[in-house]
Amino acid sequence: MVTTHTPEARTPAARASAGDEHALAVQALEAEFGELIARFRRLITEAAHRVSPGMLPGAYKVFTTIVRREHTTMSALAEMLIMDKGQLSRTVRELEQLGLVTRVPDPKDGRSSILSPTAEGLARLEAARVPQEDGLGHALAGWDVDDIRELTRLLHALLSEEPPAR
């Protein structure tokens, strides 16, 4: 939007109109994010089923978080995912039974365990992610690389809750 420095732009009606335009733009963005979230939920559900048929998206999130961290404790995982420790414990047990993660005693604290992905878990996750990685690449195939970088920059600014640098 171009900022106008005419006296008309400073009138209450002009400011209200700009405010309405801003509100409408935010509403349109919210609608697009809603569609994006629905698509990501579907992709996560599909990836979870590729890792293990019937796996729930929540278990997939726990698993992928363990993979990203490489080695983590239940307490750190519960805090990171803002998850009930009882539910987390059941989910980790399920992941262990599927052969996706291992749990070994924490040498620093005998009451705690260290969770790590197994080699099989990593291989299954890698295979499960291929279709979605191809999907994003396909969706962005016709995009100019500068547009992709600009979208990345703007999303980062949004997530940082700071206005984008110009």
Coordinates of C-alpha atoms in Angstrom, one line a residue:
M1 CA 0.0 0.0 0.0
V2 CA 1.3 3.5 -0.9
T3 CA 1.2 6.1 1.8
T4 CA -0.2 9.4 0.7
H5 CA 0.7 12.6 2.4
T6 CA -2.2 14.6 1.2
P7 CA -4.5 16.3 3.8
E8 CA -7.3 14.0 2.8
A9 CA -5.2 11.0 3.9
R10 CA -5.1 12.4 7.5
T11 CA -8.9 12.7 7.8
P12 CA -10.8 10.3 10.1
A13 CA -12.5 8.8 7.0
A14 CA -9.2 8.1 5.3
R15 CA -7.7 6.6 8.4
A16 CA -10.8 4.4 8.9
S17 CA -10.7 3.3 5.3
A18 CA -7.0 2.4 5.7
G19 CA -7.9 0.5 8.9
D20 CA -10.7 -1.3 7.1
E21 CA -8.3 -2.2 4.3
H22 CA -5.8 -3.5 6.9
A23 CA -8.6 -5.5 8.7
L24 CA -9.8 -7.0 5.4
A25 CA -6.2 -8.0 4.5
V26 CA -5.7 -9.6 7.9
Q27 CA -9.0 -11.6 7.4
A28 CA -7.9 -12.7 4.0
L29 CA -4.6 -13.9 5.4
E30 CA -6.3 -15.7 8.2
A31 CA -8.5 -17.5 5.7
E32 CA -5.4 -18.6 3.7
F33 CA -3.7 -19.8 6.9
G34 CA -6.8 -21.8 7.7
E35 CA -6.5 -23.5 4.3
L36 CA -2.7 -24.0 4.8
I37 CA -3.2 -25.5 8.3
A38 CA -5.8 -27.9 7.0
R39 CA -3.4 -29.0 4.2
F40 CA -0.6 -29.5 6.7
R41 CA -2.8 -31.6 9.0
R42 CA -3.6 -33.8 6.0
L43 CA 0.1 -34.1 5.1
I44 CA 1.1 -34.9 8.6
T45 CA -1.7 -37.5 8.9
E46 CA -0.6 -39.1 5.6
A47 CA 3.1 -39.0 6.7
A48 CA 2.2 -40.6 10.0
H49 CA 0.4 -43.4 8.2
R50 CA 3.4 -44.0 5.9
V51 CA 5.7 -44.3 9.0
S52 CA 3.2 -46.8 10.6
P53 CA -0.3 -47.5 9.4
G54 CA -2.8 -46.2 12.0
M55 CA -0.3 -43.8 13.6
L56 CA -2.0 -40.7 15.0
P57 CA -0.6 -37.3 14.1
G58 CA 0.2 -36.6 17.8
A59 CA 2.4 -39.7 17.9
Y60 CA 4.1 -38.5 14.7
K61 CA 4.8 -35.1 16.3
V62 CA 6.4 -36.8 19.3
F63 CA 8.4 -39.0 17.0
T64 CA 9.6 -36.2 14.8
T65 CA 10.5 -34.1 17.8
I66 CA 12.7 -36.9 19.2
V67 CA 14.3 -37.2 15.7
R68 CA 15.0 -33.5 15.6
R69 CA 16.5 -33.5 19.1
E70 CA 18.4 -36.8 18.5
H71 CA 18.6 -37.5 22.3
T72 CA 16.1 -36.0 24.8
T73 CA 14.5 -36.8 28.1
M74 CA 10.8 -37.3 28.7
S75 CA 10.7 -34.2 30.8
A76 CA 12.3 -32.0 28.1
L77 CA 10.0 -33.5 25.5
A78 CA 6.8 -32.9 27.7
E79 CA 7.9 -29.3 28.2
M80 CA 8.7 -28.7 24.6
L81 CA 5.4 -30.2 23.3
I82 CA 3.4 -28.8 26.2
M83 CA 2.0 -32.3 26.8
D84 CA 0.8 -34.3 29.7
K85 CA 3.5 -36.7 30.9
G86 CA 1.1 -39.6 31.2
Q87 CA -0.1 -39.3 27.6
L88 CA 3.5 -38.7 26.5
S89 CA 4.6 -41.9 28.3
R90 CA 1.9 -43.9 26.5
T91 CA 2.9 -42.4 23.2
V92 CA 6.6 -43.1 23.7
R93 CA 5.8 -46.7 24.7
E94 CA 3.9 -47.1 21.4
L95 CA 6.8 -45.7 19.5
E96 CA 9.1 -48.1 21.2
Q97 CA 6.8 -51.0 20.4
L98 CA 6.9 -50.0 16.7
G99 CA 10.7 -50.0 16.8
L100 CA 10.9 -46.3 16.1
V101 CA 12.6 -45.0 19.3
T102 CA 14.7 -46.5 22.1
R103 CA 14.8 -45.5 25.8
V104 CA 18.0 -45.9 27.8
P105 CA 18.7 -44.8 31.4
D106 CA 20.1 -41.3 31.7
P107 CA 23.6 -41.7 33.1
K108 CA 23.3 -38.3 34.8
D109 CA 20.0 -39.1 36.5
G110 CA 19.0 -42.8 37.1
R111 CA 15.3 -41.8 37.5
S112 CA 15.2 -40.4 33.9
S113 CA 15.6 -41.9 30.5
I114 CA 17.1 -40.7 27.2
L115 CA 14.9 -41.1 24.1
S116 CA 16.6 -41.5 20.7
P117 CA 15.3 -42.5 17.3
T118 CA 16.3 -46.0 16.0
A119 CA 18.0 -46.5 12.6
E120 CA 14.7 -48.1 11.4
G121 CA 12.7 -45.2 12.7
L122 CA 15.0 -42.7 10.8
A123 CA 14.7 -44.8 7.6
R124 CA 10.9 -45.0 7.9
L125 CA 10.6 -41.3 8.6
E126 CA 12.9 -40.4 5.6
A127 CA 10.8 -42.6 3.3
A128 CA 7.6 -41.1 4.7
R129 CA 8.7 -37.5 4.1
V130 CA 9.7 -38.0 0.4
P131 CA 6.1 -37.5 -1.0
Q132 CA 5.5 -34.3 1.0
E133 CA 9.0 -32.9 0.1
D134 CA 8.2 -33.6 -3.5
G135 CA 4.8 -31.9 -3.1
L136 CA 6.3 -28.6 -1.8
G137 CA 8.9 -28.7 -4.5
H138 CA 6.2 -29.3 -7.1
A139 CA 4.0 -26.5 -5.7
L140 CA 6.9 -24.1 -5.9
A141 CA 8.3 -25.3 -9.2
G142 CA 7.0 -22.3 -11.2
W143 CA 8.0 -19.8 -8.5
D144 CA 11.0 -17.5 -8.9
V145 CA 13.7 -18.2 -6.3
D146 CA 13.5 -14.6 -5.1
D147 CA 9.7 -15.0 -4.4
I148 CA 10.5 -18.1 -2.4
R149 CA 13.1 -16.3 -0.4
E150 CA 10.7 -13.3 0.1
L151 CA 7.9 -15.7 1.4
T152 CA 10.5 -17.3 3.8
R153 CA 11.6 -13.8 5.0
L154 CA 8.0 -12.7 5.6
L155 CA 7.0 -15.9 7.4
H156 CA 10.0 -15.5 9.6
A157 CA 9.0 -12.0 10.4
L158 CA 5.5 -13.1 11.2
L159 CA 6.6 -15.9 13.5
S160 CA 9.1 -13.4 15.2
E161 CA 6.1 -11.0 15.7
E162 CA 8.2 -8.2 14.2
P163 CA 7.5 -6.1 11.2
P164 CA 9.5 -7.3 8.2
A165 CA 12.7 -5.4 7.4
R166 CA 12.5 -3.5 4.1

